[in-house]
JSON list of C-alpha atoms in Angstrom, two decimals:
[
{"chain": "A", "resi": 262, "resn": "UNK", "atom": "CA", "xyz": [-179.50, 86.34, -174.68]},
{"chain": "A", "resi": 263, "resn": "UNK", "atom": "CA", "xyz": [-180.23, 89.45, -176.72]},
{"chain": "A", "resi": 264, "resn": "UNK", "atom": "CA", "xyz": [-180.32, 91.48, -173.51]},
{"chain": "A", "resi": 265, "resn": "UNK", "atom": "CA", "xyz": [-176.88, 90.20, -172.50]},
{"chain": "A", "resi": 266, "resn": "UNK", "atom": "CA", "xyz": [-175.44, 91.10, -175.89]},
{"chain": "A", "resi": 267, "resn": "UNK", "atom": "CA", "xyz": [-176.99, 94.57, -175.63]},
{"chain": "A", "resi": 268, "resn": "UNK", "atom": "CA", "xyz": [-175.39, 95.07, -172.20]},
{"chain": "A", "resi": 269, "resn": "UNK", "atom": "CA", "xyz": [-171.98, 94.05, -173.57]},
{"chain": "A", "resi": 270, "resn": "UNK", "atom": "CA", "xyz": [-172.37, 96.46, -176.47]},
{"chain": "A", "resi": 271, "resn": "UNK", "atom": "CA", "xyz": [-173.35, 99.26, -174.09]},
{"chain": "A", "resi": 272, "resn": "UNK", "atom": "CA", "xyz": [-170.34, 98.65, -171.84]},
{"chain": "A", "resi": 273, "resn": "UNK", "atom": "CA", "xyz": [-168.09, 98.51, -174.89]},
{"chain": "A", "resi": 274, "resn": "UNK", "atom": "CA", "xyz": [-169.43, 101.73, -176.41]},
{"chain": "A", "resi": 275, "resn": "UNK", "atom": "CA", "xyz": [-170.19, 103.82, -173.30]},
{"chain": "A", "resi": 276, "resn": "UNK", "atom": "CA", "xyz": [-167.69, 102.55, -170.73]},
{"chain": "A", "resi": 277, "resn": "UNK", "atom": "CA", "xyz": [-164.91, 101.69, -173.19]},
{"chain": "A", "resi": 278, "resn": "UNK", "atom": "CA", "xyz": [-164.58, 98.23, -171.66]},
{"chain": "A", "resi": 279, "resn": "UNK", "atom": "CA", "xyz": [-163.80, 95.62, -174.27]},
{"chain": "A", "resi": 280, "resn": "UNK", "atom": "CA", "xyz": [-162.93, 92.32, -172.63]},
{"chain": "A", "resi": 281, "resn": "UNK", "atom": "CA", "xyz": [-165.75, 90.09, -171.39]},
{"chain": "A", "resi": 282, "resn": "UNK", "atom": "CA", "xyz": [-166.20, 86.52, -170.24]},
{"chain": "A", "resi": 283, "resn": "UNK", "atom": "CA", "xyz": [-169.64, 85.20, -171.12]},
{"chain": "A", "resi": 284, "resn": "UNK", "atom": "CA", "xyz": [-170.96, 82.19, -169.21]},
{"chain": "A", "resi": 285, "resn": "UNK", "atom": "CA", "xyz": [-174.07, 80.48, -170.56]},
{"chain": "A", "resi": 286, "resn": "UNK", "atom": "CA", "xyz": [-175.61, 77.06, -170.88]},
{"chain": "A", "resi": 287, "resn": "UNK", "atom": "CA", "xyz": [-176.71, 77.56, -174.49]},
{"chain": "A", "resi": 288, "resn": "UNK", "atom": "CA", "xyz": [-173.86, 77.96, -176.97]},
{"chain": "A", "resi": 289, "resn": "UNK", "atom": "CA", "xyz": [-176.14, 77.66, -180.00]},
{"chain": "A", "resi": 290, "resn": "UNK", "atom": "CA", "xyz": [-178.28, 80.58, -178.88]},
{"chain": "A", "resi": 291, "resn": "UNK", "atom": "CA", "xyz": [-175.18, 82.61, -178.02]},
{"chain": "A", "resi": 292, "resn": "UNK", "atom": "CA", "xyz": [-173.81, 81.98, -181.52]},
{"chain": "A", "resi": 293, "resn": "UNK", "atom": "CA", "xyz": [-177.01, 83.36, -183.04]},
{"chain": "A", "resi": 294, "resn": "UNK", "atom": "CA", "xyz": [-177.05, 86.56, -180.98]},
{"chain": "A", "resi": 295, "resn": "UNK", "atom": "CA", "xyz": [-173.29, 87.15, -180.78]},
{"chain": "A", "resi": 296, "resn": "UNK", "atom": "CA", "xyz": [-173.39, 88.22, -184.44]},
{"chain": "A", "resi": 297, "resn": "UNK", "atom": "CA", "xyz": [-174.78, 91.50, -183.05]},
{"chain": "A", "resi": 298, "resn": "UNK", "atom": "CA", "xyz": [-171.72, 92.23, -180.89]},
{"chain": "A", "resi": 299, "resn": "UNK", "atom": "CA", "xyz": [-169.73, 95.35, -181.67]},
{"chain": "A", "resi": 300, "resn": "UNK", "atom": "CA", "xyz": [-166.50, 94.51, -183.47]},
{"chain": "A", "resi": 301, "resn": "UNK", "atom": "CA", "xyz": [-164.44, 96.00, -180.65]},
{"chain": "A", "resi": 302, "resn": "UNK", "atom": "CA", "xyz": [-166.05, 93.77, -178.00]},
{"chain": "A", "resi": 303, "resn": "UNK", "atom": "CA", "xyz": [-163.72, 90.92, -177.08]},
{"chain": "A", "resi": 304, "resn": "UNK", "atom": "CA", "xyz": [-165.99, 88.19, -175.73]},
{"chain": "A", "resi": 305, "resn": "UNK", "atom": "CA", "xyz": [-164.92, 84.70, -174.72]},
{"chain": "A", "resi": 306, "resn": "UNK", "atom": "CA", "xyz": [-167.71, 82.17, -174.30]},
{"chain": "A", "resi": 307, "resn": "UNK", "atom": "CA", "xyz": [-167.61, 79.59, -171.49]},
{"chain": "A", "resi": 308, "resn": "UNK", "atom": "CA", "xyz": [-170.09, 76.96, -170.48]},
{"chain": "A", "resi": 309, "resn": "UNK", "atom": "CA", "xyz": [-171.90, 77.96, -167.30]},
{"chain": "A", "resi": 310, "resn": "UNK", "atom": "CA", "xyz": [-170.82, 74.71, -165.65]},
{"chain": "A", "resi": 311, "resn": "UNK", "atom": "CA", "xyz": [-167.21, 75.99, -165.77]},
{"chain": "A", "resi": 312, "resn": "UNK", "atom": "CA", "xyz": [-167.85, 79.19, -163.82]},
{"chain": "A", "resi": 313, "resn": "UNK", "atom": "CA", "xyz": [-166.06, 78.07, -160.65]},
{"chain": "A", "resi": 314, "resn": "UNK", "atom": "CA", "xyz": [-162.98, 77.02, -162.65]},
{"chain": "A", "resi": 315, "resn": "UNK", "atom": "CA", "xyz": [-161.98, 80.67, -163.13]},
{"chain": "A", "resi": 316, "resn": "UNK", "atom": "CA", "xyz": [-161.07, 83.55, -160.87]},
{"chain": "A", "resi": 317, "resn": "UNK", "atom": "CA", "xyz": [-164.05, 85.88, -160.99]},
{"chain": "A", "resi": 318, "resn": "UNK", "atom": "CA", "xyz": [-163.93, 89.40, -162.27]},
{"chain": "A", "resi": 319, "resn": "UNK", "atom": "CA", "xyz": [-164.32, 92.30, -159.86]},
{"chain": "A", "resi": 320, "resn": "UNK", "atom": "CA", "xyz": [-167.56, 93.10, -161.75]},
{"chain": "A", "resi": 321, "resn": "UNK", "atom": "CA", "xyz": [-170.15, 90.38, -162.31]},
{"chain": "A", "resi": 322, "resn": "UNK", "atom": "CA", "xyz": [-173.45, 90.81, -164.07]},
{"chain": "A", "resi": 323, "resn": "UNK", "atom": "CA", "xyz": [-175.81, 87.96, -163.24]},
{"chain": "A", "resi": 324, "resn": "UNK", "atom": "CA", "xyz": [-178.83, 87.64, -165.50]},
{"chain": "A", "resi": 325, "resn": "UNK", "atom": "CA", "xyz": [-182.15, 86.02, -164.77]},
{"chain": "A", "resi": 326, "resn": "UNK", "atom": "CA", "xyz": [-181.55, 84.62, -161.31]},
{"chain": "A", "resi": 327, "resn": "UNK", "atom": "CA", "xyz": [-178.76, 82.18, -162.08]},
{"chain": "A", "resi": 328, "resn": "UNK", "atom": "CA", "xyz": [-177.65, 80.73, -158.75]},
{"chain": "A", "resi": 329, "resn": "UNK", "atom": "CA", "xyz": [-174.51, 82.41, -157.42]},
{"chain": "A", "resi": 330, "resn": "UNK", "atom": "CA", "xyz": [-172.37, 80.54, -154.92]},
{"chain": "A", "resi": 331, "resn": "UNK", "atom": "CA", "xyz": [-171.45, 83.37, -152.58]},
{"chain": "A", "resi": 332, "resn": "UNK", "atom": "CA", "xyz": [-168.97, 81.23, -150.64]},
{"chain": "A", "resi": 333, "resn": "UNK", "atom": "CA", "xyz": [-166.98, 80.88, -153.86]},
{"chain": "A", "resi": 334, "resn": "UNK", "atom": "CA", "xyz": [-166.97, 84.64, -154.44]},
{"chain": "A", "resi": 335, "resn": "UNK", "atom": "CA", "xyz": [-166.07, 85.36, -150.82]},
{"chain": "A", "resi": 336, "resn": "UNK", "atom": "CA", "xyz": [-163.00, 83.11, -151.05]},
{"chain": "A", "resi": 337, "resn": "UNK", "atom": "CA", "xyz": [-161.10, 85.78, -153.00]},
{"chain": "A", "resi": 338, "resn": "UNK", "atom": "CA", "xyz": [-159.23, 88.65, -151.37]},
{"chain": "A", "resi": 339, "resn": "UNK", "atom": "CA", "xyz": [-160.53, 91.41, -153.63]},
{"chain": "A", "resi": 340, "resn": "UNK", "atom": "CA", "xyz": [-163.90, 93.13, -153.68]},
{"chain": "A", "resi": 341, "resn": "UNK", "atom": "CA", "xyz": [-166.46, 91.80, -156.12]},
{"chain": "A", "resi": 342, "resn": "UNK", "atom": "CA", "xyz": [-169.38, 93.93, -157.27]},
{"chain": "A", "resi": 343, "resn": "UNK", "atom": "CA", "xyz": [-172.28, 91.65, -158.19]},
{"chain": "A", "resi": 344, "resn": "UNK", "atom": "CA", "xyz": [-175.30, 93.03, -160.03]},
{"chain": "A", "resi": 345, "resn": "UNK", "atom": "CA", "xyz": [-178.30, 90.72, -160.29]},
{"chain": "A", "resi": 346, "resn": "UNK", "atom": "CA", "xyz": [-180.76, 91.38, -163.09]},
{"chain": "A", "resi": 347, "resn": "UNK", "atom": "CA", "xyz": [-184.05, 89.63, -162.52]},
{"chain": "A", "resi": 348, "resn": "UNK", "atom": "CA", "xyz": [-187.24, 89.82, -164.50]},
{"chain": "A", "resi": 349, "resn": "UNK", "atom": "CA", "xyz": [-188.76, 92.58, -162.38]},
{"chain": "A", "resi": 350, "resn": "UNK", "atom": "CA", "xyz": [-186.00, 94.26, -160.42]},
{"chain": "A", "resi": 351, "resn": "UNK", "atom": "CA", "xyz": [-182.39, 95.36, -160.35]},
{"chain": "A", "resi": 352, "resn": "UNK", "atom": "CA", "xyz": [-180.43, 94.78, -157.16]},
{"chain": "A", "resi": 353, "resn": "UNK", "atom": "CA", "xyz": [-176.76, 95.49, -156.51]},
{"chain": "A", "resi": 354, "resn": "UNK", "atom": "CA", "xyz": [-174.84, 93.50, -153.89]},
{"chain": "A", "resi": 355, "resn": "UNK", "atom": "CA", "xyz": [-171.33, 94.26, -152.66]}
]
């Protein structure tokens, strides 16, 4: 969770992106670490089980091998850049 918060802070500070949707299955842990978010970061928390209820962003950062349903992502008519962070590697998929 701390890594995810760090990534959001980096995007907010370096890339000047401020709006994020954060999907997780542990709200309590998110609440602990979200206190470290930059004030300018606008983060909305969602339960991971709701992920297919929303139109995805064109940029998705997937942490720690959470299963991605590619058929869901492919059902949209815009390109989606998916970056998977795993414990030992970084792979980008378009």
